[in-house]
PDB file of C-alpha atoms in Angstrom:
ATOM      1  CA  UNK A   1      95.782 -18.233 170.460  1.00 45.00           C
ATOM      2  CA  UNK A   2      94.374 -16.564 174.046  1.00 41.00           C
ATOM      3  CA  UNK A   3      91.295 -15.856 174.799  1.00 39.00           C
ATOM      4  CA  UNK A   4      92.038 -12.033 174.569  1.00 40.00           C
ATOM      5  CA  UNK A   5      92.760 -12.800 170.923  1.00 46.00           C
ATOM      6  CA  UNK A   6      89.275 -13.909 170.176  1.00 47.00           C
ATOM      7  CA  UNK A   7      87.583 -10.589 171.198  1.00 48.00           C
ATOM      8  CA  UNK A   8      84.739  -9.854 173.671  1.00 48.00           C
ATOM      9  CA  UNK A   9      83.818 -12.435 175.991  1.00 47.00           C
ATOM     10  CA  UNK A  10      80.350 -11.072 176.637  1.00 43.00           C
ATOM     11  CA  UNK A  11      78.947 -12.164 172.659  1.00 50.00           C
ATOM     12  CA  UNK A  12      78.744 -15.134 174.524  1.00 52.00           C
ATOM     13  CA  UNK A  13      74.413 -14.570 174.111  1.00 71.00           C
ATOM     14  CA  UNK A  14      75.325 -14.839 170.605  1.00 87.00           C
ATOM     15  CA  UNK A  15      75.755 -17.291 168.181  1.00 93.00           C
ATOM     16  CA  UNK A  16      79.339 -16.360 167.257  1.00 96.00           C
ATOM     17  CA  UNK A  17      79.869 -17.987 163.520  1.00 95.00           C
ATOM     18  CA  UNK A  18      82.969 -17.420 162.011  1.00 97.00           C
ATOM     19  CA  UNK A  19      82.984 -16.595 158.070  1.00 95.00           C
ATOM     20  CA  UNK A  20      85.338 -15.489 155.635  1.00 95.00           C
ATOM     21  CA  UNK A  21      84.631 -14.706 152.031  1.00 94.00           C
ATOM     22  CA  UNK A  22      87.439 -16.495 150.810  1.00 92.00           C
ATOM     23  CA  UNK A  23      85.139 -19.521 151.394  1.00 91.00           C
ATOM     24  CA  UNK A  24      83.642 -19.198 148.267  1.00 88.00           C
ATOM     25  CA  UNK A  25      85.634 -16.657 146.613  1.00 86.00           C
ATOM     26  CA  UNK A  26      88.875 -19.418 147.142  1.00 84.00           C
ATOM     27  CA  UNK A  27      87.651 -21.776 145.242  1.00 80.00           C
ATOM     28  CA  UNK A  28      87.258 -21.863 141.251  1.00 77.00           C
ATOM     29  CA  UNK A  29      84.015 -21.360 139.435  1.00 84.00           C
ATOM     30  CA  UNK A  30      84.291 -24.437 137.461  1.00 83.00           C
ATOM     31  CA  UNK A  31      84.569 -26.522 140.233  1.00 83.00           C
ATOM     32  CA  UNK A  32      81.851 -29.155 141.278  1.00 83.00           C
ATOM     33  CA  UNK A  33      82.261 -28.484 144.774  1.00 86.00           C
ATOM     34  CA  UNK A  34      79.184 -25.903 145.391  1.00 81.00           C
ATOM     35  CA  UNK A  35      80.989 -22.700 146.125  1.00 81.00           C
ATOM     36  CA  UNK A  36      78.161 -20.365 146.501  1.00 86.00           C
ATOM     37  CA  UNK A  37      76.245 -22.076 149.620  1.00 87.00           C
ATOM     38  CA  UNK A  38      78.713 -20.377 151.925  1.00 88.00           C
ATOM     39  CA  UNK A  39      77.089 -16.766 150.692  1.00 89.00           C
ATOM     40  CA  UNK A  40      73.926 -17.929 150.259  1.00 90.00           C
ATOM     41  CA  UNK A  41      73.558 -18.892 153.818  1.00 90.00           C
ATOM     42  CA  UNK A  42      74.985 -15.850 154.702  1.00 92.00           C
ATOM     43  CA  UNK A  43      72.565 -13.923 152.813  1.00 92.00           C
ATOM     44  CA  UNK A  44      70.220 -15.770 153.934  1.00 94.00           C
ATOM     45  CA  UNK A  45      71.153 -15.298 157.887  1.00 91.00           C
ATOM     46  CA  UNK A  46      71.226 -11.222 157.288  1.00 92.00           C
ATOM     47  CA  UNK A  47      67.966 -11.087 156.483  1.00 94.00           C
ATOM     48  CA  UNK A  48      66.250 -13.394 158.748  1.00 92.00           C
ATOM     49  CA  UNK A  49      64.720 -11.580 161.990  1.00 93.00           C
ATOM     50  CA  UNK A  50      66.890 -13.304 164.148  1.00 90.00           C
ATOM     51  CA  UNK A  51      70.408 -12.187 162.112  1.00 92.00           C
ATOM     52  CA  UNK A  52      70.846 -10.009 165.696  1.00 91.00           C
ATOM     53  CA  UNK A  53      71.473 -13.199 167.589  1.00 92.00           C
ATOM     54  CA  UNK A  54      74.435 -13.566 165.077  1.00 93.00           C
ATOM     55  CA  UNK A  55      78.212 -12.799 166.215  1.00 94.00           C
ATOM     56  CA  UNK A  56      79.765 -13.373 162.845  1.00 95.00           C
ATOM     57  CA  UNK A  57      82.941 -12.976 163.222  1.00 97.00           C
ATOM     58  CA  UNK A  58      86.161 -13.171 160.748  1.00 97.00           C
ATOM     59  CA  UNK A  59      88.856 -16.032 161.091  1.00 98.00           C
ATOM     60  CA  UNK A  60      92.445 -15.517 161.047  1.00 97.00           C
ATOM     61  CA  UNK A  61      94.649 -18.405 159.650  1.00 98.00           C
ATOM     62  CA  UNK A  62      95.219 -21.230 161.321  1.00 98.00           C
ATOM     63  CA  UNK A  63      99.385 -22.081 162.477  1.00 98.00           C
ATOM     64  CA  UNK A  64     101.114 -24.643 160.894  1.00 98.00           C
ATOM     65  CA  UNK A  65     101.694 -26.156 164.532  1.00 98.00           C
ATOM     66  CA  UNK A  66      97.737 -26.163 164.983  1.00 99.00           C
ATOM     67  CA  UNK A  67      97.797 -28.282 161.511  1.00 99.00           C
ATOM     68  CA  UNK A  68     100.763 -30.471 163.080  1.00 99.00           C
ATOM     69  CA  UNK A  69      98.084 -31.571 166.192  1.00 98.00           C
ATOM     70  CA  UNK A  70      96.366 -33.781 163.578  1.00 98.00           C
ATOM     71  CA  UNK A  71      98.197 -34.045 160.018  1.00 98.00           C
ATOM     72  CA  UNK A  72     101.728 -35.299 158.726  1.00 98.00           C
ATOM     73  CA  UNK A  73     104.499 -32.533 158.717  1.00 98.00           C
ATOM     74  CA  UNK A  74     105.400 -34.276 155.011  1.00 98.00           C
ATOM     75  CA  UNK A  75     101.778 -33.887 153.703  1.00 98.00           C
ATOM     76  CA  UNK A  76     101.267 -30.062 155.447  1.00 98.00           C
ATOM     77  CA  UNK A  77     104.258 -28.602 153.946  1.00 98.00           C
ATOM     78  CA  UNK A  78     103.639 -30.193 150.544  1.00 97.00           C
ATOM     79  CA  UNK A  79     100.180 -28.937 150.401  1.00 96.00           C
ATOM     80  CA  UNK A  80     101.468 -25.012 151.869  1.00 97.00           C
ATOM     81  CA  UNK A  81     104.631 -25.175 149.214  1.00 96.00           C
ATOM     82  CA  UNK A  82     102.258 -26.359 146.390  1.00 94.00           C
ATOM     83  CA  UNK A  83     104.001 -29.241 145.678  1.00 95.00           C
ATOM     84  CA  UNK A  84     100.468 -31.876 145.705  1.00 95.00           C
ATOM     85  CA  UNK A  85     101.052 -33.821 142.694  1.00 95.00           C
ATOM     86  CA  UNK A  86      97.918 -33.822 140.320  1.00 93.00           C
ATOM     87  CA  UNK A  87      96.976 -37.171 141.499  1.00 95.00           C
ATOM     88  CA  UNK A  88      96.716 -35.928 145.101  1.00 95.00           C
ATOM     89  CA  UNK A  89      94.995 -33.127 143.863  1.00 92.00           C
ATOM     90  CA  UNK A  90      92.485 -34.860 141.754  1.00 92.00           C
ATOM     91  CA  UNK A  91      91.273 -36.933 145.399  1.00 95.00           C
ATOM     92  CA  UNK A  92      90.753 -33.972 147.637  1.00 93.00           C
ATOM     93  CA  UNK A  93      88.184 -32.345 144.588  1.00 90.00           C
ATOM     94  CA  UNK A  94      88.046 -28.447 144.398  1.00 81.00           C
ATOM     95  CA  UNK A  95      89.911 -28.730 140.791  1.00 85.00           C
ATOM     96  CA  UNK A  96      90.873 -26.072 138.960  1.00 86.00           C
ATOM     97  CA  UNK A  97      92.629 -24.917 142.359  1.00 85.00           C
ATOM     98  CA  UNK A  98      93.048 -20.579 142.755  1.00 87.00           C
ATOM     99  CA  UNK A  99      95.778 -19.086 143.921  1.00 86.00           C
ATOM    100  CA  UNK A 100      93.779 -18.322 146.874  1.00 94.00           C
ATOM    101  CA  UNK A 101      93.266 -22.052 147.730  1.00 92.00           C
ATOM    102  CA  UNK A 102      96.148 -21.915 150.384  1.00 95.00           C
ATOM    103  CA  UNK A 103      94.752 -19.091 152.001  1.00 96.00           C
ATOM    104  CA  UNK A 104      90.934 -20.282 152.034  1.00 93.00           C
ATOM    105  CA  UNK A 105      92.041 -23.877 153.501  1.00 96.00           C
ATOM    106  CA  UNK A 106      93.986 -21.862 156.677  1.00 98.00           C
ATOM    107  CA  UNK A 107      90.947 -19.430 156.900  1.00 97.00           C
ATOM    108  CA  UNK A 108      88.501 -22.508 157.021  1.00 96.00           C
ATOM    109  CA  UNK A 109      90.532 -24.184 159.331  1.00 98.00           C
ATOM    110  CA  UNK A 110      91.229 -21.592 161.662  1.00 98.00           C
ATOM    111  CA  UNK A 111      87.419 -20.438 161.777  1.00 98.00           C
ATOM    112  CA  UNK A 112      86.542 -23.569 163.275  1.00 98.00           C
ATOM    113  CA  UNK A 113      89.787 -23.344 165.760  1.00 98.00           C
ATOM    114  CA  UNK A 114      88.637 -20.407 166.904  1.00 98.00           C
ATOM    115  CA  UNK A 115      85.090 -21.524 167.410  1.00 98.00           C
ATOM    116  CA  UNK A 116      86.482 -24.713 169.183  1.00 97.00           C
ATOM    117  CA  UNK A 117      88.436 -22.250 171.387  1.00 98.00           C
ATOM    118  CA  UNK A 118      85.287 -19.157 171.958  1.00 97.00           C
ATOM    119  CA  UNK A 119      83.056 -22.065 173.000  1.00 96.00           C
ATOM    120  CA  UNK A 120      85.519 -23.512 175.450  1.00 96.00           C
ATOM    121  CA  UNK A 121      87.095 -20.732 176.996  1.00 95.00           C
ATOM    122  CA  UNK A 122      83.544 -18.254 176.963  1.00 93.00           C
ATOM    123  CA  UNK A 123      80.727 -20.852 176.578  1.00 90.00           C
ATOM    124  CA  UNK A 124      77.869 -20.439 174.497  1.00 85.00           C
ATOM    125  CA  UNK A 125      77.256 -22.148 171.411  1.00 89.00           C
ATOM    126  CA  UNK A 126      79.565 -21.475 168.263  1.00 95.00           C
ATOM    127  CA  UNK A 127      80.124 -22.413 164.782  1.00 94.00           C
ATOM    128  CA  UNK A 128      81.799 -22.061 161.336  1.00 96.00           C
ATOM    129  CA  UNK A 129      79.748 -21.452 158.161  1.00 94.00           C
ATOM    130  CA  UNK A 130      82.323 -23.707 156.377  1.00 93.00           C
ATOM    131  CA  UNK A 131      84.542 -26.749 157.310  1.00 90.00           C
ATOM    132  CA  UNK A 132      83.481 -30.239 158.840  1.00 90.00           C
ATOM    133  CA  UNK A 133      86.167 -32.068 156.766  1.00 92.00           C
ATOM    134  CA  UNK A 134      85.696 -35.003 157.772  1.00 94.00           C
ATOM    135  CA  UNK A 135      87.421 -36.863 154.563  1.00 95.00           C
ATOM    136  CA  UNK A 136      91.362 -35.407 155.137  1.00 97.00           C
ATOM    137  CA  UNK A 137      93.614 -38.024 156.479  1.00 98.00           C
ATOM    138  CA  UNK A 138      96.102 -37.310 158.611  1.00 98.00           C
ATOM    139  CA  UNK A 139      98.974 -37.757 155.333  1.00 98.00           C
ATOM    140  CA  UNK A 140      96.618 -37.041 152.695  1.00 97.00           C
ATOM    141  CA  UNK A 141      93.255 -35.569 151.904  1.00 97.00           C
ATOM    142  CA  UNK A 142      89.600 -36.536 150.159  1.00 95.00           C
ATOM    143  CA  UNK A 143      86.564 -35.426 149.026  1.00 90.00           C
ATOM    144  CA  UNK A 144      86.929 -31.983 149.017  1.00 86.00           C
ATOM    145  CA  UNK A 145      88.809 -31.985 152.622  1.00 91.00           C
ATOM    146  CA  UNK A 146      92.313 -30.649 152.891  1.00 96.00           C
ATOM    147  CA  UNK A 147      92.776 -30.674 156.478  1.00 98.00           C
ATOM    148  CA  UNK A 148      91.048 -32.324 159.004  1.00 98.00           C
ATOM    149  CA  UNK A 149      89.562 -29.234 161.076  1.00 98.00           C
ATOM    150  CA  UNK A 150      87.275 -31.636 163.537  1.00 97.00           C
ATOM    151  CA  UNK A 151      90.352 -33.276 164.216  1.00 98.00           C
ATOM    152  CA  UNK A 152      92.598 -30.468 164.616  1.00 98.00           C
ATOM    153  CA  UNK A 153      90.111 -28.969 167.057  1.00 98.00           C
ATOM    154  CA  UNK A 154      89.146 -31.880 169.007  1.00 98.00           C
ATOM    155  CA  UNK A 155      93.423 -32.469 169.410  1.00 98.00           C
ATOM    156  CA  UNK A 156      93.984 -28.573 170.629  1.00 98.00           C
ATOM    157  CA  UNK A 157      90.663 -29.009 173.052  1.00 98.00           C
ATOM    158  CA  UNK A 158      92.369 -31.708 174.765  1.00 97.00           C
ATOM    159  CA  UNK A 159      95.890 -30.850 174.223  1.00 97.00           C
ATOM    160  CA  UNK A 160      95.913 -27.164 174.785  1.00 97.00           C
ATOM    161  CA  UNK A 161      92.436 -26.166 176.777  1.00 97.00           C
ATOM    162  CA  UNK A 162      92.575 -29.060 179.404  1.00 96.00           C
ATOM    163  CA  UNK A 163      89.952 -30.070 178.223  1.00 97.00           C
ATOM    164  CA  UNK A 164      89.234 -34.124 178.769  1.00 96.00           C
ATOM    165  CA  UNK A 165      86.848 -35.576 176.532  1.00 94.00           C
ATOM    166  CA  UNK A 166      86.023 -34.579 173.710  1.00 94.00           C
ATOM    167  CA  UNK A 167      82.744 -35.576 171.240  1.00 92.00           C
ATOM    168  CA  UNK A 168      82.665 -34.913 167.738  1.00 92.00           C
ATOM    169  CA  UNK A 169      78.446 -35.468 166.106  1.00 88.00           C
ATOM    170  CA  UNK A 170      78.965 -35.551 162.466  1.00 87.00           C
ATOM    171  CA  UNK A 171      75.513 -35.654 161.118  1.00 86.00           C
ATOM    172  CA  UNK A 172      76.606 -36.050 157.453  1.00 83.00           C
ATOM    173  CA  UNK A 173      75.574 -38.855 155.513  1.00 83.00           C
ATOM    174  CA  UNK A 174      78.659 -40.221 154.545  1.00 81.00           C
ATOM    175  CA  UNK A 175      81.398 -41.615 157.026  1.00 87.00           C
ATOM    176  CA  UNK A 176      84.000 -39.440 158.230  1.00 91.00           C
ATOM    177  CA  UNK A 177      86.736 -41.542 157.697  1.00 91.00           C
ATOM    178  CA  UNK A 178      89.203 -39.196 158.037  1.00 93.00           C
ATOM    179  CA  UNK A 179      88.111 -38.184 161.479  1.00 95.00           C
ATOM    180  CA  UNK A 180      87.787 -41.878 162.216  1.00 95.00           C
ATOM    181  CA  UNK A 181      91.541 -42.926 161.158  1.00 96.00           C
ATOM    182  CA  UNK A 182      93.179 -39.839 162.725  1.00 97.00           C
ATOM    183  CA  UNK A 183      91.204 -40.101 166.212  1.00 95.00           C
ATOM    184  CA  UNK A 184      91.310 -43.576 166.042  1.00 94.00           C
ATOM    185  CA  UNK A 185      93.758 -44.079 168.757  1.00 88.00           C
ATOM    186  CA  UNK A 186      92.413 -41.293 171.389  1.00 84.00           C
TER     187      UNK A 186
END
């Protein structure tokens, strides 16, 4: 992904967020995971008086070689050829799983690629109104966390921006233990 890919360089005076409805709308109503924050925040940012400092912006999917920076090539093609057994199912959460579940987990993950990427290449601050799944493992995932996307983006920052260091503040309560096991060597 270039930096030409990502669109105008001067939204850098926004706060470019990156949303897709299929972050709600990819998950099953009957799940416990709460589906509907994603649009209610949304909502809520449009109409707040300072929605105009917004850039939201739509993700595309993430690669399967941007998946490969942080997760096993065994537990990435199981997961994209819907071959998770229940059990495996059953610890990542989001049961019943939609069809759309594939397609929400790339979106999610490549919204906060692309973020990673706007805020290196242009500056500014960015974000993505889902994602921060901290609990995937680099072979399996947890707690409502399919892939890793603070991983993956921490990985392409150093690995494909040049960038050096990289610093990852998770201000959730609970541990990110995937993050922790999967960065735990860099």
């Amino acid at each position: 992904m270039t930096s030409n890919e990502l669109g105008n360089a001067s939204t850098n005076q926004s706060f470019n967020l990156w949303y897709h409805p299929l972050y709600t709308d990819g998950i099953h109503v009957e799940a416990r995971f709460p589906r509907e924050r994603y649009q209610i925040l949304l909502n809520r940012l449009k109409d707040s008086e300072q929605f105009h400092m917004f850039a939201i912006r739509e993700p595309r999917q993430i690669s399967k070689d941007s998946l490969l920076l942080a997760h096993d090539s065994t537990y990435v093609d199981e997961f994209l050829e819907q071959k998770l057994s229940d059990k495996e199912m059953r610890r990542i959460g989001l049961t019943p799983w939609t069809p759309k579940m594939i397609d929400r987990t790339l979106c999610l993950t490549g919204g906060a690629l692309e973020a990673t990427i706007h805020a290196v290449e242009y500056g500014g601050i960015t974000g993505n109104m889902a994602g921060g799944t901290h609990h995937a493992h680099r072979d399996f995932g947890s707690g409502y966390c399919i892939f890793n996307d603070l991983a993956i983006s921490a990985m392409y920052a150093i690995e494909k921006l040049g960038v050096k260091r990289v610093a990852i503040l998770d201000l959730d309560v609970h541990q990110g233990d995937g993050t922790a096991t999967i960065l735990s060597n860099e």
